[in-house]
Coordinates of C-alpha atoms in Angstrom, one line a residue:
M4 CA -28.4 -61.5 64.2
K5 CA -30.4 -64.2 66.0
F6 CA -31.1 -67.9 65.0
C7 CA -34.5 -69.4 64.5
Y8 CA -35.1 -73.5 65.1
V9 CA -38.4 -74.8 64.2
D10 CA -40.2 -78.4 63.7
E11 CA -44.0 -79.3 63.1
T12 CA -46.5 -81.4 64.0
G13 CA -50.1 -82.6 62.7
I14 CA -48.9 -82.7 59.4
G15 CA -50.2 -86.4 58.9
G16 CA -53.1 -86.3 59.2
E17 CA -54.0 -84.2 62.7
P18 CA -57.0 -82.4 63.0
I19 CA -54.7 -79.3 64.2
A20 CA -50.6 -78.7 63.1
V21 CA -48.4 -76.4 64.8
M22 CA -44.8 -75.0 63.8
A23 CA -43.3 -73.7 65.6
G24 CA -39.0 -71.4 66.6
I25 CA -37.0 -71.3 68.5
V26 CA -35.8 -68.1 68.2
V27 CA -31.9 -67.1 69.5
D28 CA -29.3 -64.5 69.4
A29 CA -26.2 -65.7 68.2
H30 CA -24.2 -64.3 71.0
R31 CA -25.8 -66.8 73.0
M32 CA -25.5 -70.0 71.1
H33 CA -23.1 -71.5 72.7
L34 CA -23.6 -71.4 75.7
T35 CA -27.3 -73.2 75.0
K36 CA -25.6 -75.7 72.6
T37 CA -23.7 -76.5 76.2
H38 CA -26.5 -76.7 77.9
W39 CA -28.1 -79.0 75.4
G40 CA -25.5 -81.6 75.4
E41 CA -25.9 -81.7 79.5
L42 CA -29.1 -83.2 78.9
L43 CA -28.6 -84.7 76.6
D44 CA -26.0 -86.9 78.5
V45 CA -28.5 -87.2 81.6
L46 CA -30.6 -88.8 79.5
S47 CA -28.5 -91.4 78.3
N48 CA -27.3 -91.8 81.3
I49 CA -30.9 -92.4 82.4
V50 CA -31.9 -95.6 79.5
G51 CA -28.0 -97.1 79.8
Q52 CA -27.0 -95.7 76.0
R53 CA -26.5 -92.9 74.1
I54 CA -29.0 -90.3 72.8
N55 CA -27.8 -88.5 70.1
E56 CA -31.4 -86.5 69.3
F57 CA -34.5 -86.6 71.4
H58 CA -37.9 -87.5 69.5
T59 CA -40.7 -85.9 71.0
H60 CA -43.3 -88.2 70.1
K61 CA -41.2 -91.5 71.1
F62 CA -40.2 -89.6 74.5
Y63 CA -43.7 -88.3 75.1
G64 CA -45.5 -92.4 74.4
G65 CA -42.9 -93.8 76.5
K66 CA -41.5 -95.5 73.4
G67 CA -38.6 -97.6 72.6
I68 CA -35.4 -97.0 74.6
W69 CA -38.1 -94.4 76.8
K70 CA -40.8 -97.9 78.6
Q71 CA -37.6 -98.1 80.8
I72 CA -38.6 -94.2 82.3
D73 CA -42.5 -94.1 83.8
G74 CA -45.2 -91.4 83.1
P75 CA -44.2 -88.6 86.0
Q76 CA -40.0 -88.8 85.0
R77 CA -40.9 -87.9 81.5
A78 CA -43.5 -85.3 82.7
E79 CA -40.5 -84.0 85.4
I80 CA -38.4 -84.2 82.6
I81 CA -40.6 -82.4 79.9
T82 CA -41.1 -79.9 82.8
A83 CA -36.9 -79.5 83.2
V84 CA -36.7 -78.4 79.3
I85 CA -39.5 -75.7 79.8
N86 CA -37.5 -74.0 82.4
W87 CA -34.7 -74.4 81.0
M88 CA -35.9 -72.4 78.0
A89 CA -37.1 -69.5 80.4
A90 CA -34.3 -69.3 82.3
R91 CA -31.6 -68.4 79.2
K92 CA -34.9 -66.2 78.2
H93 CA -34.8 -67.6 74.4
K94 CA -38.1 -66.3 73.0
V95 CA -41.5 -68.9 70.4
V96 CA -42.5 -68.3 68.0
Y97 CA -45.7 -70.3 66.3
S98 CA -48.6 -70.7 64.1
A99 CA -51.4 -73.1 63.9
V100 CA -53.6 -74.1 61.2
L101 CA -57.3 -75.9 62.2
V102 CA -57.0 -78.1 58.3
S103 CA -60.4 -78.3 58.2
A104 CA -60.8 -74.9 57.7
L105 CA -57.5 -74.3 55.1
N106 CA -58.4 -77.4 53.3
E107 CA -62.3 -76.1 52.8
Q108 CA -60.5 -73.2 51.0
I109 CA -58.1 -75.0 48.9
D110 CA -61.3 -77.2 47.4
E111 CA -63.4 -74.0 47.4
G112 CA -60.6 -72.3 46.2
D113 CA -61.1 -69.5 47.4
G114 CA -59.1 -67.3 50.1
I115 CA -55.3 -65.7 49.6
L116 CA -53.9 -69.2 51.7
S117 CA -56.1 -71.2 48.7
D118 CA -53.4 -71.9 47.2
F119 CA -50.8 -72.4 49.9
T120 CA -50.2 -76.3 50.9
L121 CA -50.9 -76.8 54.5
W122 CA -46.7 -76.6 55.0
R123 CA -45.9 -73.8 53.8
T124 CA -49.6 -71.5 55.3
L125 CA -47.3 -72.7 59.0
G126 CA -43.9 -71.5 57.3
F127 CA -45.1 -68.2 55.8
H128 CA -47.0 -66.8 59.0
L129 CA -44.3 -67.8 61.2
A130 CA -41.7 -66.0 58.6
L131 CA -44.3 -62.8 59.0
A132 CA -44.6 -63.3 62.6
L133 CA -40.9 -63.3 63.1
Q134 CA -40.6 -60.1 60.9
R135 CA -43.2 -58.2 62.0
A136 CA -41.9 -58.4 65.5
H137 CA -38.2 -57.8 64.5
Q138 CA -38.5 -55.4 62.3
G139 CA -38.4 -52.6 65.1
E140 CA -35.0 -54.0 66.7
S141 CA -31.7 -51.7 66.2
K142 CA -29.5 -52.3 63.4
T143 CA -29.5 -55.6 62.4
K144 CA -30.3 -57.5 65.8
G145 CA -33.5 -58.3 64.5
H146 CA -31.8 -60.1 61.7
T147 CA -32.9 -63.6 62.0
V148 CA -32.2 -66.7 59.9
L149 CA -34.2 -70.0 59.5
V150 CA -33.4 -73.2 60.5
F151 CA -35.6 -76.0 59.9
D152 CA -34.9 -80.2 60.4
E153 CA -34.2 -81.1 56.5
E154 CA -36.4 -83.2 55.9
V155 CA -39.1 -81.1 54.4
H156 CA -40.2 -81.6 51.1
E157 CA -41.2 -78.2 50.2
K158 CA -37.4 -76.6 50.4
S159 CA -37.3 -75.2 47.1
E160 CA -41.1 -73.9 47.0
Y161 CA -40.8 -72.5 50.3
T162 CA -37.3 -70.2 49.2
S163 CA -39.0 -69.1 46.1
L164 CA -41.6 -67.5 48.2
L165 CA -39.4 -65.6 50.7
L166 CA -37.9 -64.8 47.9
S167 CA -40.8 -63.4 45.7
P168 CA -43.2 -63.2 48.5
P169 CA -47.0 -61.8 47.6
D170 CA -47.7 -58.5 47.7
W171 CA -50.5 -59.2 49.5
S172 CA -48.2 -60.0 53.0
D173 CA -47.2 -57.2 53.3
E174 CA -49.6 -55.3 55.0
Y175 CA -49.0 -58.4 57.7
Y176 CA -45.7 -56.0 58.1
N177 CA -46.3 -52.8 57.3
R178 CA -44.0 -53.0 54.9
G179 CA -42.6 -48.8 54.5
K180 CA -42.3 -47.5 51.1
K181 CA -38.2 -47.8 50.8
Q182 CA -38.4 -50.9 52.9
N183 CA -37.0 -54.8 51.1
P184 CA -39.7 -57.1 51.1
L185 CA -38.9 -59.2 54.2
D186 CA -35.6 -57.5 55.3
Q187 CA -35.3 -58.8 58.5
L188 CA -34.7 -62.7 57.0
I189 CA -31.2 -63.3 56.6
D190 CA -30.7 -65.0 52.6
V191 CA -33.1 -67.7 52.6
P192 CA -33.7 -70.4 54.7
H193 CA -31.5 -73.6 56.5
F194 CA -32.4 -76.7 56.4
V195 CA -30.2 -79.4 58.7
D196 CA -29.8 -82.5 60.1
S197 CA -31.8 -82.1 63.5
E198 CA -29.7 -85.0 65.2
K199 CA -26.8 -82.3 65.0
V200 CA -28.7 -78.7 66.0
E201 CA -29.6 -79.1 68.9
L202 CA -32.8 -76.4 69.4
V203 CA -34.7 -77.5 66.1
Q204 CA -35.3 -80.8 69.0
V205 CA -36.2 -78.5 71.8
A206 CA -39.0 -76.7 68.9
D207 CA -40.2 -80.3 68.3
L208 CA -41.1 -81.3 71.9
Y209 CA -42.6 -76.9 71.8
A210 CA -45.3 -78.0 68.3
F211 CA -46.4 -81.1 69.9
I212 CA -47.0 -79.9 73.1
L213 CA -49.0 -77.0 71.8
R214 CA -50.8 -79.2 68.9
R215 CA -52.0 -80.9 71.9
H216 CA -52.9 -78.4 74.0
F217 CA -55.3 -76.9 70.9
E218 CA -56.4 -79.8 69.8
M219 CA -58.0 -80.5 74.0
A220 CA -59.2 -76.9 74.2
S221 CA -61.2 -77.6 70.4
G222 CA -62.7 -80.7 71.9
L223 CA -60.7 -82.0 68.8
E224 CA -59.3 -85.0 70.8
E225 CA -59.4 -86.5 74.3
P226 CA -57.1 -86.8 76.7
K227 CA -54.7 -90.0 76.3
Y228 CA -53.3 -90.9 80.1
A229 CA -56.3 -89.5 83.7
D230 CA -53.7 -86.1 83.8
E231 CA -52.7 -85.0 80.4
E232 CA -55.2 -81.7 79.8
E233 CA -53.7 -81.1 83.4
K234 CA -50.3 -81.5 82.5
I235 CA -49.8 -80.6 79.3
S236 CA -52.1 -77.1 79.8
E237 CA -49.8 -76.4 82.1
W238 CA -46.5 -76.9 80.1
S239 CA -48.5 -74.5 77.0
S240 CA -49.1 -71.8 79.3
A241 CA -45.9 -71.7 80.2
I242 CA -44.5 -72.5 76.4
L243 CA -46.9 -69.3 75.5
K244 CA -45.1 -67.1 78.0
Q245 CA -42.3 -67.2 76.5
T246 CA -43.7 -66.2 72.6
I247 CA -42.5 -63.0 70.5
S248 CA -45.9 -62.0 71.1
N249 CA -49.6 -62.7 70.0
A250 CA -49.9 -59.0 69.2
N251 CA -46.9 -60.2 66.2
I252 CA -48.7 -63.6 65.7
Y253 CA -52.5 -63.1 65.7
P254 CA -53.3 -59.5 66.2
K255 CA -56.8 -58.1 67.1
T256 CA -56.3 -54.7 66.8
K257 CA -56.2 -53.2 63.1
V258 CA -56.2 -56.5 61.8
S259 CA -55.0 -56.3 58.3
A260 CA -56.3 -58.4 55.1
A261 CA -53.0 -60.8 55.5
A262 CA -53.4 -61.3 59.1
Q263 CA -56.9 -62.1 59.4
A264 CA -56.4 -64.8 56.1
F265 CA -54.0 -66.5 59.4
R266 CA -57.0 -65.7 61.7
D267 CA -59.5 -67.2 59.5
V268 CA -57.7 -71.3 59.4
A269 CA -56.2 -71.0 62.9
P270 CA -57.6 -72.5 66.0
P271 CA -60.3 -70.8 68.0
C272 CA -58.3 -71.3 70.9
C273 CA -55.3 -69.3 69.4
L274 CA -57.0 -65.9 69.1

């Protein structure tokens, strides 16, 4: 069994929105939690006060308690977290949406995503990618629990969507005749306090880095710091190597109508 810890960024008016999930095998959870706690202990000692939650947007910009840590030090910490993830061989899943492309579909009422919200588009795509990736694993090894930050306004709608997915989504993972829909997702999604669930904080960091990479690669945002583009490119490359494979996220061969729907609203640099 697996857990997928999820967070999103770019919902507040940015040109690109990204949702990222950290996929962890249940039998390795205790070690991961212990080691993340140790990292927060190190950061707490650096800033001189207890840190229980890692907010990427504050950390990245050196705001609040992070003012006393300079840019190069913060960059080293980000590199350390990404290396920490790679060493544990945790997998990553993500979805990215070019907001203007989705809004055009919604405004015109055209396309199978036209009645979806931005958050729901990201969340459903992420679930379908996990289903496609995990259904080939033996017995129940691919069964996955989705865990989101509780600060989501679409809990009820998203839960209903996963419990009764639209028929068109079957094509995304080639659902078999005797296969239950989304049979790799366990029960309903869970929504938790991210302060108490460490890997949601890692998902927040990964989503932020991927968003900045896609924004700059698409020419929609300029670098905010002298070496930001170089660092973000380095970090995003390392993150993308940890994914469940782009063949499950943005298939390039035998592309179904369901998969094409998410390709149509993705930043071109993802494809």
